[in-house]
Amino acid sequence: MRKPWQPQQPRSWWLRNPAYRRYMLREATALPLLLYTLLLLAGIVQFSRGEAAFATWLSWLQTPAGLLLQGIALAAALLHAVTWVALVPKILVIDSDRLRIDPRHVLRAHQLGALAGNLGLVGATLWLLWPAGGA
Amino acid sequence: MRRSHEPISWSLFGAGGMLLAFIGPGLIASTLLLGWLVQDPQALYATLSSGLQHPLTRLATLAVIALPLYHTAHRLYHGLHDLHIKGPTWLLGGFFYGGATALSALCAFWLFTL
């Protein structure tokens, strides 16, 4: 019978080293981001049920629990964005005979893209919904 | 050799991570601002209704829900391993990836039967 060697590692392995703690914090961003995605999904359900149900969902966003979730999710999304973009040039390596791109350019392009995407989205929301202008 | 699901789950994880990095903070900041910006929920409902008439808008909305679902399911699934939480692969994998798939399918149903 096979008797595989079981490496002994304490469950608290990640608490001792700051780099491991940062890694676990980065992975933990998934939890608030999942809960926020479920909040958005609830918005789609409420939207499909009509105007009144959608207005109820909008009021959920403003409850203390809703604001707390969105606040934690915003912090998690910012940490995710910074750590994700920093990893992109290590994973997206464009280094073949036909095409070579300096990793610094890959990093810069994704930094600019993430800035443009996020600021553009907030800008579009403000432009569409500014009280003086529209809905 | 048994075929691995890793290329598929990692592609969805990667796509979700990229989407969350490019629009995640902006999207959350936007919904936080909704409370102060929206004085008339009916007008916002009408705006979103006309926007969602186009199939491409519905597809984009589905992507904004489904890809983060797969991204977070992947990270939480592997996070269990990091925390030494053990269980049968079919059960844990089925819960996280199956859950993401089921919620994505439900989201598609709700969006495309509007």
XYZ file of N, CA and C in Angstrom:
747
model
N 0.832 -1.207 0.000
C 0.000 0.000 0.000
C 0.864 1.254 0.000
N 0.397 2.257 -0.742
C 1.151 3.498 -0.858
C 1.055 4.301 0.443
N 2.184 4.749 0.913
C 2.156 5.588 2.113
C 2.815 6.927 1.800
N 2.036 7.867 1.248
C 2.655 9.143 0.845
C 3.162 9.911 2.064
N 4.258 10.631 1.854
C 4.815 11.471 2.913
C 3.907 12.685 3.100
N 3.477 12.895 4.320
C 2.597 14.027 4.607
C 3.424 15.175 5.169
N 3.586 16.246 4.382
C 4.362 17.359 4.917
C 3.631 17.996 6.104
N 4.375 18.318 7.128
C 3.769 18.928 8.307
C 3.866 20.442 8.191
N 2.714 21.072 8.138
C 2.706 22.540 8.068
C 1.609 23.013 9.007
N 1.947 23.893 9.945
C 0.900 24.358 10.850
C -0.141 25.174 10.087
N -1.366 25.144 10.556
C -2.447 25.846 9.893
C -2.196 27.366 9.857
N -1.401 27.830 10.819
C -1.153 29.277 10.922
C 0.102 29.698 10.160
N 0.502 28.875 9.154
C 1.761 29.127 8.448
C 1.872 30.540 7.887
N 0.725 31.106 7.482
C 0.783 32.376 6.759
C 0.867 33.587 7.695
N 0.682 33.349 9.017
C 0.664 34.483 9.956
C 2.070 35.003 10.265
N 3.089 34.164 10.038
C 4.423 34.504 10.545
C 5.192 35.466 9.659
N 4.924 35.412 8.363
C 5.751 36.143 7.418
C 4.920 37.256 6.764
N 5.411 38.493 6.755
C 4.598 39.582 6.187
C 4.227 39.350 4.726
N 5.122 38.707 3.957
C 4.809 38.452 2.548
C 3.648 37.464 2.427
N 3.610 36.459 3.322
C 2.503 35.498 3.299
C 1.211 36.166 3.749
N 1.302 37.091 4.723
C 0.095 37.807 5.170
C -0.462 38.662 4.033
N 0.430 39.323 3.290
C -0.022 40.118 2.141
C -0.675 39.227 1.088
N -0.095 38.043 0.870
C -0.667 37.093 -0.091
C -2.085 36.694 0.337
N -2.253 36.375 1.632
C -3.572 35.946 2.104
C -4.575 37.089 2.046
N -4.122 38.317 2.320
C -5.019 39.472 2.222
C -5.476 39.646 0.769
N -4.540 39.467 -0.174
C -4.879 39.586 -1.598
C -5.908 38.528 -1.985
N -5.687 37.286 -1.549
C -6.641 36.227 -1.880
C -7.991 36.484 -1.208
N -7.952 37.085 0.008
C -9.189 37.323 0.760
C -10.053 38.398 0.112
N -9.496 39.207 -0.815
C -10.329 40.211 -1.481
C -11.500 39.549 -2.199
N -11.354 38.239 -2.488
C -12.414 37.537 -3.237
C -13.727 37.506 -2.461
N -13.648 37.440 -1.116
C -14.885 37.281 -0.341
C -15.803 38.511 -0.440
N -15.315 39.738 -0.107
C -16.212 40.893 -0.284
C -16.601 41.118 -1.740
N -15.702 40.774 -2.682
C -16.056 40.962 -4.096
C -17.150 39.991 -4.521
N -17.142 38.773 -3.960
C -18.227 37.819 -4.234
C -19.549 38.354 -3.672
N -19.511 38.849 -2.402
C -20.751 39.349 -1.793
C -21.286 40.540 -2.577
N -20.387 41.415 -3.048
C -20.819 42.568 -3.835
C -21.446 42.117 -5.162
N -20.841 41.090 -5.809
C -21.402 40.572 -7.062
C -22.806 40.018 -6.827
N -23.000 39.366 -5.662
C -24.341 38.850 -5.338
C -25.322 40.009 -5.132
N -24.829 41.135 -4.560
C -25.682 42.318 -4.398
C -26.109 42.855 -5.770
N -25.157 42.877 -6.724
C -25.488 43.313 -8.089
C -26.494 42.362 -8.735
N -26.282 41.047 -8.518
C -27.193 40.044 -9.075
C -28.595 40.248 -8.502
N -28.669 40.569 -7.196
C -29.961 40.861 -6.580
C -30.601 42.071 -7.268
N -29.756 43.034 -7.687
C -30.261 44.203 -8.411
C -30.904 43.808 -9.728
N -30.312 42.828 -10.427
C -30.880 42.367 -11.700
C -32.215 41.664 -11.459
N -32.266 40.839 -10.395
C -33.527 40.159 -10.065
C -34.604 41.199 -9.783
N -34.264 42.192 -8.922
C -35.257 43.207 -8.559
C -35.679 44.018 -9.782
N -34.696 44.309 -10.653
C -34.997 45.050 -11.878
C -36.009 44.286 -12.728
N -35.825 42.948 -12.812
C -36.718 42.134 -13.651
C -38.125 42.073 -13.071
N -38.246 42.408 -11.760
C -39.565 42.336 -11.128
C -40.323 43.654 -11.196
N -39.682 44.678 -11.801
C -40.419 45.918 -12.027
C -39.878 47.114 -11.258
N -40.490 48.262 -11.529
C -40.032 49.551 -11.005
C -39.967 49.605 -9.489
N -41.037 49.128 -8.837
C -41.115 49.243 -7.376
C -40.035 48.383 -6.720
N -39.858 47.151 -7.241
C -38.846 46.251 -6.685
C -37.453 46.838 -6.880
N -37.217 47.490 -8.034
C -35.917 48.092 -8.304
C -35.644 49.251 -7.337
N -36.685 50.046 -7.053
C -36.531 51.143 -6.086
C -36.187 50.594 -4.699
N -36.762 49.433 -4.352
C -36.433 48.783 -3.074
C -34.950 48.414 -3.041
N -34.441 47.862 -4.167
C -33.020 47.496 -4.232
C -32.140 48.739 -4.050
N -32.542 49.853 -4.698
C -31.770 51.097 -4.542
C -31.710 51.513 -3.077
N -32.821 51.278 -2.337
C -32.822 51.651 -0.919
C -31.952 50.692 -0.100
N -31.825 49.408 -0.550
C -30.917 48.482 0.138
C -29.489 48.998 0.091
N -29.114 49.610 -1.047
C -27.737 50.103 -1.201
C -27.401 51.131 -0.127
N -28.431 51.821 0.377
C -28.204 52.915 1.328
C -28.357 52.499 2.792
N -28.711 51.237 3.036
C -28.791 50.784 4.435
C -27.380 50.680 5.000
N -27.234 50.734 6.352
C -25.884 50.612 6.940
C -25.158 49.358 6.462
N -25.891 48.205 6.387
C -25.238 46.965 5.927
C -24.791 47.099 4.474
N -25.630 47.717 3.646
C -25.292 47.903 2.238
C -24.083 48.798 2.067
N -24.056 49.907 2.824
C -22.930 50.842 2.733
C -21.639 50.188 3.230
N -21.758 49.382 4.326
C -20.579 48.697 4.872
C -20.018 47.714 3.838
N -20.926 46.920 3.227
C -20.485 45.954 2.218
C -19.799 46.668 1.052
N -20.419 47.740 0.566
C -19.836 48.460 -0.567
C -18.502 49.109 -0.190
N -18.398 49.605 1.050
C -17.144 50.216 1.493
C -16.014 49.200 1.550
N -16.292 48.013 2.148
C -15.266 46.973 2.224
C -14.932 46.466 0.823
N -15.982 46.310 -0.015
C -15.758 45.829 -1.378
C -14.922 46.828 -2.174
N -15.133 48.137 -1.934
C -14.342 49.143 -2.653
C -12.868 49.030 -2.275
N -12.591 48.882 -0.967
C -11.199 48.711 -0.522
C -10.606 47.433 -1.117
N -11.396 46.341 -1.110
C -10.917 45.071 -1.663
C -10.647 45.193 -3.159
N -11.540 45.897 -3.877
C -11.382 46.033 -5.327
C -10.135 46.855 -5.656
N -9.862 47.899 -4.836
C -8.658 48.705 -5.070
C -7.402 47.861 -4.855
N -7.380 47.071 -3.742
C -6.223 46.205 -3.481
C -6.080 45.163 -4.593
N -7.230 44.602 -5.022
C -7.196 43.623 -6.113
C -6.618 44.244 -7.377
N -7.095 45.455 -7.721
C -6.672 46.091 -8.972
C -5.162 46.339 -8.951
N -4.652 46.866 -7.821
C -3.225 47.193 -7.736
C -2.370 45.922 -7.835
N -2.744 44.861 -7.062
C -1.941 43.643 -7.066
C -2.078 42.903 -8.402
N -3.277 42.946 -8.998
C -3.503 42.234 -10.268
C -2.670 42.846 -11.387
N -2.765 44.186 -11.503
C -2.039 44.857 -12.586
C -0.528 44.659 -12.414
N -0.046 44.621 -11.146
C 1.385 44.421 -10.910
C 1.834 43.034 -11.366
N 0.911 42.052 -11.341
C 1.270 40.677 -11.729
C 1.192 40.446 -13.236
N 0.426 41.289 -13.934
C 0.185 41.035 -15.359
C 1.487 40.841 -16.161
N 2.509 41.731 -16.023
C 3.713 41.527 -16.854
C 4.459 40.232 -16.536
N 4.212 39.628 -15.378
C 4.879 38.360 -15.057
C 4.162 37.179 -15.699
N 2.860 37.340 -15.965
C 2.077 36.245 -16.533
C 1.943 36.411 -18.044
N 1.725 37.660 -18.475
C 1.586 37.947 -19.904
C 2.976 38.306 -20.443
N 3.774 37.283 -20.762
C 5.130 37.506 -21.271
C 5.092 37.411 -22.786
N 5.331 38.542 -23.459
C 5.317 38.562 -24.920
C 6.768 38.622 -25.374
N 7.334 37.441 -25.669
C 8.758 37.355 -25.955
C 8.994 36.225 -26.948
N 8.545 36.437 -28.190
C 8.773 35.436 -29.230
C 9.627 36.073 -30.332
N 9.996 35.285 -31.341
C 10.823 35.825 -32.424
C 10.059 36.862 -33.231
N 8.744 36.642 -33.341
C 7.960 37.561 -34.166
C 7.593 38.838 -33.417
N 7.376 38.705 -32.102
C 6.917 39.866 -31.340
C 7.546 39.866 -29.956
N 8.170 40.957 -29.628
C 8.772 41.128 -28.315
C 8.262 42.434 -27.735
N 7.690 42.401 -26.541
C 7.268 43.648 -25.891
C 7.892 43.692 -24.505
N 8.539 44.798 -24.218
C 9.174 45.015 -22.917
C 8.129 44.896 -21.802
N 8.398 44.076 -20.758
C 7.422 43.931 -19.656
C 7.003 45.264 -19.054
N 7.922 46.265 -19.074
C 7.548 47.573 -18.510
C 6.428 48.227 -19.311
N 6.436 47.990 -20.656
C 5.364 48.550 -21.485
C 4.041 47.818 -21.220
N 4.117 46.487 -21.006
C 2.914 45.710 -20.688
C 2.307 46.242 -19.388
N 3.187 46.473 -18.377
C 2.718 46.998 -17.089
C 2.078 48.370 -17.267
N 2.779 49.271 -17.982
C 2.292 50.639 -18.162
C 0.935 50.642 -18.872
N 0.816 49.805 -19.909
C -0.444 49.748 -20.671
C -1.610 49.321 -19.777
N -1.356 48.327 -18.913
C -2.443 47.863 -18.045
C -2.749 48.862 -16.937
N -1.715 49.566 -16.447
C -1.972 50.615 -15.445
C -2.861 51.701 -16.042
N -2.505 52.135 -17.257
C -3.295 53.189 -17.906
C -4.707 52.692 -18.212
N -4.822 51.434 -18.664
C -6.131 50.865 -18.967
C -7.022 50.819 -17.741
N -6.447 50.367 -16.600
C -7.238 50.257 -15.370
C -7.665 51.644 -14.879
N -6.742 52.617 -14.964
C -7.102 53.990 -14.567
C -8.222 54.520 -15.446
N -8.063 54.343 -16.775
C -9.065 54.859 -17.716
C -10.410 54.166 -17.493
N -10.397 52.850 -17.310
C -11.631 52.104 -17.122
C -12.384 52.561 -15.890
N -11.662 52.646 -14.758
C -12.337 52.968 -13.495
C -12.778 54.427 -13.440
N -11.853 55.355 -13.825
C -12.229 56.766 -13.785
C -13.301 57.055 -14.832
N -13.205 56.375 -15.998
C -14.202 56.568 -17.047
C -15.590 56.140 -16.580
N -15.644 55.023 -15.846
C -16.936 54.513 -15.375
C -17.565 55.466 -14.354
N -16.750 55.948 -13.397
C -17.272 56.904 -12.408
C -17.693 58.196 -13.115
N -16.876 58.622 -14.076
C -17.198 59.833 -14.839
C -18.508 59.679 -15.600
N -18.691 58.503 -16.233
C -19.921 58.271 -16.999
C -21.138 58.266 -16.079
N -20.986 57.667 -14.882
C -22.102 57.646 -13.924
C -22.476 59.069 -13.513
N -21.436 59.877 -13.183
C -21.707 61.257 -12.770
C -22.348 62.044 -13.911
N -21.848 61.834 -15.124
C -22.339 62.591 -16.273
C -23.791 62.232 -16.576
N -24.119 60.920 -16.457
C -25.481 60.467 -16.757
C -26.479 60.876 -15.687
N -26.029 60.880 -14.404
C -26.987 60.991 -13.299
C -26.862 62.285 -12.500
N -25.978 63.216 -12.925
C -25.831 64.445 -12.148
C -27.188 65.108 -11.983
N -27.565 65.445 -10.745
C -28.938 65.918 -10.491
C -29.414 67.013 -11.441
N -28.509 67.910 -11.838
C -28.926 68.996 -12.726
C -29.303 68.465 -14.107
N -28.682 67.335 -14.514
C -28.800 66.911 -15.902
C -29.903 65.912 -16.216
N -29.981 64.830 -15.456
C -30.852 63.759 -15.943
C -31.695 63.101 -14.871
N -31.614 61.749 -14.858
C -32.492 60.942 -14.008
C -32.371 61.285 -12.540
N -4.063 10.117 -19.740
C -4.136 11.056 -18.613
C -5.507 11.722 -18.578
N -6.020 11.882 -17.380
C -7.313 12.544 -17.258
C -7.181 14.013 -17.626
N -8.169 14.496 -18.313
C -8.109 15.881 -18.746
C -8.394 16.805 -17.554
N -7.600 17.873 -17.437
C -7.749 18.792 -16.303
C -8.748 19.890 -16.643
N -9.473 20.345 -15.623
C -10.387 21.470 -15.841
C -9.641 22.791 -15.673
N -8.347 22.718 -15.298
C -7.615 23.914 -14.911
C -7.548 24.987 -16.017
N -7.296 24.603 -17.313
C -7.247 25.674 -18.331
C -8.544 26.479 -18.392
N -9.698 25.809 -18.258
C -10.979 26.517 -18.347
C -11.191 27.380 -17.104
N -10.990 26.775 -15.917
C -11.262 27.553 -14.702
C -10.261 28.704 -14.576
N -8.998 28.488 -15.021
C -8.032 29.583 -14.910
C -8.351 30.696 -15.913
N -8.829 30.341 -17.105
C -9.191 31.380 -18.088
C -10.312 32.257 -17.551
N -11.327 31.610 -16.946
C -12.441 32.381 -16.389
C -11.967 33.218 -15.207
N -11.074 32.636 -14.369
C -10.487 33.376 -13.245
C -9.720 34.590 -13.765
N -8.917 34.376 -14.812
C -8.109 35.467 -15.359
C -8.977 36.561 -15.961
N -10.005 36.148 -16.705
C -10.894 37.141 -17.317
C -11.613 37.948 -16.239
N -12.077 37.254 -15.186
C -12.764 37.950 -14.097
C -11.827 38.891 -13.357
N -10.583 38.456 -13.138
C -9.610 39.303 -12.448
C -9.300 40.554 -13.244
N -9.174 40.384 -14.568
C -8.884 41.538 -15.424
C -10.066 42.510 -15.407
N -11.286 41.962 -15.526
C -12.480 42.806 -15.520
C -12.596 43.566 -14.193
N -12.352 42.864 -13.069
C -12.455 43.513 -11.756
C -11.384 44.591 -11.580
N -10.189 44.359 -12.155
C -9.131 45.366 -12.036
C -9.464 46.603 -12.869
N -10.075 46.391 -14.050
C -10.321 47.506 -14.973
C -11.577 48.296 -14.611
N -12.625 47.635 -14.079
C -13.835 48.408 -13.759
C -14.379 48.175 -12.346
N -13.771 47.248 -11.566
C -14.302 46.924 -10.240
C -14.435 48.129 -9.315
N -13.313 48.815 -9.008
C -13.427 49.958 -8.092
C -14.382 51.033 -8.606
N -14.350 51.275 -9.930
C -15.236 52.291 -10.508
C -16.701 51.912 -10.380
N -16.984 50.611 -10.563
C -18.369 50.136 -10.459
C -18.888 50.278 -9.030
N -18.057 49.892 -8.049
C -18.486 49.961 -6.650
C -18.652 51.424 -6.230
N -17.710 52.286 -6.662
C -17.839 53.714 -6.356
C -19.134 54.255 -6.962
N -19.493 53.774 -8.158
C -20.715 54.241 -8.820
C -21.966 53.859 -8.044
N -22.045 52.592 -7.578
C -23.259 52.217 -6.837
C -23.303 52.920 -5.480
N -22.111 53.222 -4.902
C -22.101 53.990 -3.652
C -22.664 55.386 -3.887
N -22.388 55.950 -5.074
C -22.850 57.302 -5.376
C -24.334 57.348 -5.738
N -24.899 56.168 -6.133
C -26.290 56.156 -6.615
C -27.261 56.817 -5.637
N -27.050 56.551 -4.321
C -27.963 57.079 -3.325
C -28.068 58.598 -3.351
N -26.923 59.255 -3.628
C -26.931 60.714 -3.646
C -27.339 61.269 -5.006
N -27.072 60.452 -6.062
C -27.304 60.963 -7.416
C -28.745 60.763 -7.877
N -29.374 59.660 -7.411
C -30.689 59.321 -7.956
C -31.780 59.929 -7.088
N -32.489 60.910 -7.652
C -33.626 61.481 -6.941
C -34.916 60.820 -7.383
N -34.894 60.273 -8.606
C -36.103 59.692 -9.177
C -35.791 58.280 -9.676
N -36.042 57.235 -8.823
C -35.733 55.856 -9.220
C -36.438 55.451 -10.517
N -37.652 56.002 -10.764
C -38.392 55.631 -11.978
C -37.646 56.048 -13.235
N -37.011 57.252 -13.170
C -36.265 57.724 -14.344
C -35.036 56.841 -14.580
N -34.354 56.423 -13.494
C -33.200 55.533 -13.642
C -33.642 54.198 -14.212
N -34.807 53.692 -13.742
C -35.353 52.434 -14.246
C -35.597 52.532 -15.747
N -36.152 53.671 -16.174
C -36.445 53.856 -17.604
C -35.150 53.907 -18.412
N -34.125 54.624 -17.865
C -32.836 54.719 -18.561
C -32.219 53.331 -18.734
N -32.206 52.545 -17.639
C -31.627 51.205 -17.692
C -32.443 50.298 -18.616
N -33.769 50.464 -18.588
C -34.633 49.659 -19.449
C -34.293 49.848 -20.910
N -34.140 51.130 -21.319
C -33.846 51.370 -22.732
C -32.432 50.885 -23.066
N -31.503 51.020 -22.108
C -30.144 50.530 -22.346
C -30.107 49.024 -22.522
N -30.923 48.318 -21.727
C -30.909 46.849 -21.755
C -31.715 46.278 -22.918
N -32.326 47.155 -23.742
C -33.015 46.668 -24.935
C -32.041 45.978 -25.883
N -30.803 46.506 -25.937
C -29.818 45.972 -26.878
C -29.199 44.684 -26.327
N -29.144 43.626 -27.161
C -28.590 42.351 -26.685
C -27.142 42.468 -26.203
N -26.353 43.383 -26.823
C -24.957 43.518 -26.411
C -24.844 44.061 -24.988
N -25.779 44.957 -24.598
C -25.782 45.468 -23.226
C -26.085 44.349 -22.248
N -27.025 43.472 -22.643
C -27.359 42.335 -21.775
C -26.166 41.405 -21.640
N -25.460 41.174 -22.755
C -24.289 40.295 -22.742
C -23.198 40.893 -21.856
N -22.980 42.221 -21.972
C -21.961 42.892 -21.150
C -22.338 42.806 -19.676
N -23.633 42.969 -19.367
C -24.086 42.878 -17.978
C -23.861 41.471 -17.435
N -24.139 40.461 -18.281
C -23.902 39.078 -17.873
C -22.421 38.861 -17.557
N -21.539 39.446 -18.391
C -20.094 39.300 -18.165
C -19.696 39.924 -16.838
N -20.292 41.085 -16.503
C -19.942 41.786 -15.263
C -20.370 40.978 -14.035
N -21.370 40.113 -14.175
C -21.783 39.245 -13.067
C -21.019 37.916 -13.107
N -21.013 37.242 -14.266
C -20.515 35.863 -14.345
C -18.994 35.794 -14.145
N -18.225 36.677 -14.794
C -16.760 36.566 -14.688
C -16.273 36.803 -13.258
N -16.754 37.852 -12.534
C -16.357 37.964 -11.120
C -16.807 36.772 -10.280
N -17.948 36.146 -10.608
C -18.374 34.952 -9.870
C -17.325 33.844 -10.008
N -16.861 33.587 -11.251
C -15.852 32.545 -11.460
C -14.517 32.939 -10.831
N -14.176 34.241 -10.928
C -12.905 34.705 -10.349
C -12.875 34.474 -8.838
N -13.948 34.904 -8.147
C -13.949 34.784 -6.686
C -14.106 33.324 -6.260
N -14.882 32.524 -7.024
C -15.035 31.102 -6.689
C -13.672 30.408 -6.746
N -12.884 30.727 -7.774
C -11.556 30.123 -7.949
C -10.637 30.473 -6.779
N -10.631 31.768 -6.388
C -9.746 32.181 -5.300
C -10.176 31.572 -3.973
N -11.493 31.512 -3.718
C -11.962 30.950 -2.446
C -11.702 29.447 -2.400
N -11.887 28.761 -3.551
C -11.649 27.321 -3.618
C -10.193 27.013 -3.264
N -9.259 27.764 -3.866
C -7.839 27.539 -3.564
C -7.462 28.076 -2.184
N -8.230 29.076 -1.692
C -7.990 29.592 -0.349
C -8.263 28.546 0.723
N -9.245 27.662 0.477
C -9.541 26.584 1.430
C -8.309 25.699 1.622
N -7.620 25.415 0.505
C -6.401 24.606 0.570
C -5.343 25.318 1.427
N -5.203 26.644 1.200
C -4.223 27.426 1.971
C -4.538 27.380 3.468
N -5.827 27.319 3.811
C -6.231 27.315 5.220
C -6.312 25.901 5.785
N -5.853 24.901 4.982
C -5.850 23.488 5.404
C -7.270 22.958 5.638
N -8.230 23.499 4.918
C -9.590 22.967 5.025
C -9.744 21.916 3.930
N -9.888 20.660 4.354
C -9.888 19.564 3.378
C -11.294 19.046 3.152
N -11.498 18.487 1.976
C -12.776 17.885 1.647
C -12.656 17.217 0.305
N -13.641 16.385 -0.051
C -13.581 15.736 -1.360
C -13.602 16.777 -2.480
N -12.728 16.560 -3.482
C -12.608 17.525 -4.581
C -13.948 17.746 -5.288
N -14.681 16.627 -5.505
C -15.936 16.772 -6.259
C -16.919 17.654 -5.509
N -16.866 17.602 -4.149
C -17.813 18.383 -3.356
C -17.429 19.869 -3.349
N -16.147 20.154 -3.004
C -15.707 21.543 -2.923
C -15.698 22.196 -4.312
N -15.149 21.482 -5.298
C -15.126 22.011 -6.662
C -16.541 22.210 -7.175
N -17.403 21.239 -6.908
C -18.790 21.343 -7.341
C -19.482 22.534 -6.697
N -19.177 22.776 -5.409
C -19.816 23.894 -4.714
C -19.379 25.232 -5.323
N -18.057 25.434 -5.493
C -17.579 26.742 -5.949
C -17.807 26.947 -7.452
N -17.273 26.028 -8.286
C -17.420 26.221 -9.736
C -18.858 25.945 -10.174
N -19.499 24.944 -9.544
C -20.884 24.661 -9.868
C -21.795 25.806 -9.448
N -21.508 26.376 -8.270
C -22.292 27.518 -7.804
C -22.157 28.706 -8.736
N -20.918 28.994 -9.166
C -20.690 30.112 -10.091
C -21.433 29.863 -11.400
N -21.405 28.618 -11.884
C -22.080 28.282 -13.143
C -23.596 28.419 -12.995
N -24.143 27.918 -11.876
C -25.593 27.968 -11.676
C -26.072 29.422 -11.581
N -25.336 30.262 -10.806
C -25.753 31.663 -10.663
C -25.612 32.412 -11.990
N -24.567 32.078 -12.775
C -24.399 32.717 -14.091
C -25.557 32.348 -15.009
N -25.966 31.065 -14.968
C -27.069 30.623 -15.813
C -28.367 31.327 -15.405
N -28.591 31.448 -14.076
C -29.777 32.152 -13.596
C -29.750 33.614 -14.039
N -28.562 34.240 -13.945
C -28.410 35.643 -14.346
C -28.743 35.801 -15.829
N -28.241 34.867 -16.655
C -28.539 34.905 -18.094
C -30.040 34.787 -18.318
N -30.679 33.881 -17.562
C -32.132 33.702 -17.699
C -32.871 34.996 -17.350
N -32.501 35.624 -16.204
C -33.187 36.856 -15.789
C -32.964 37.976 -16.797
N -31.732 38.065 -17.332
C -31.418 39.163 -18.255
C -32.119 38.996 -19.597
N -32.156 37.740 -20.101
C -32.665 37.560 -21.456
C -34.167 37.291 -21.497
N -34.825 37.277 -20.317
C -36.293 37.202 -20.330
C -36.905 38.519 -19.864
N -36.106 39.576 -19.822
C -36.612 40.880 -19.372
C -37.734 41.362 -20.289
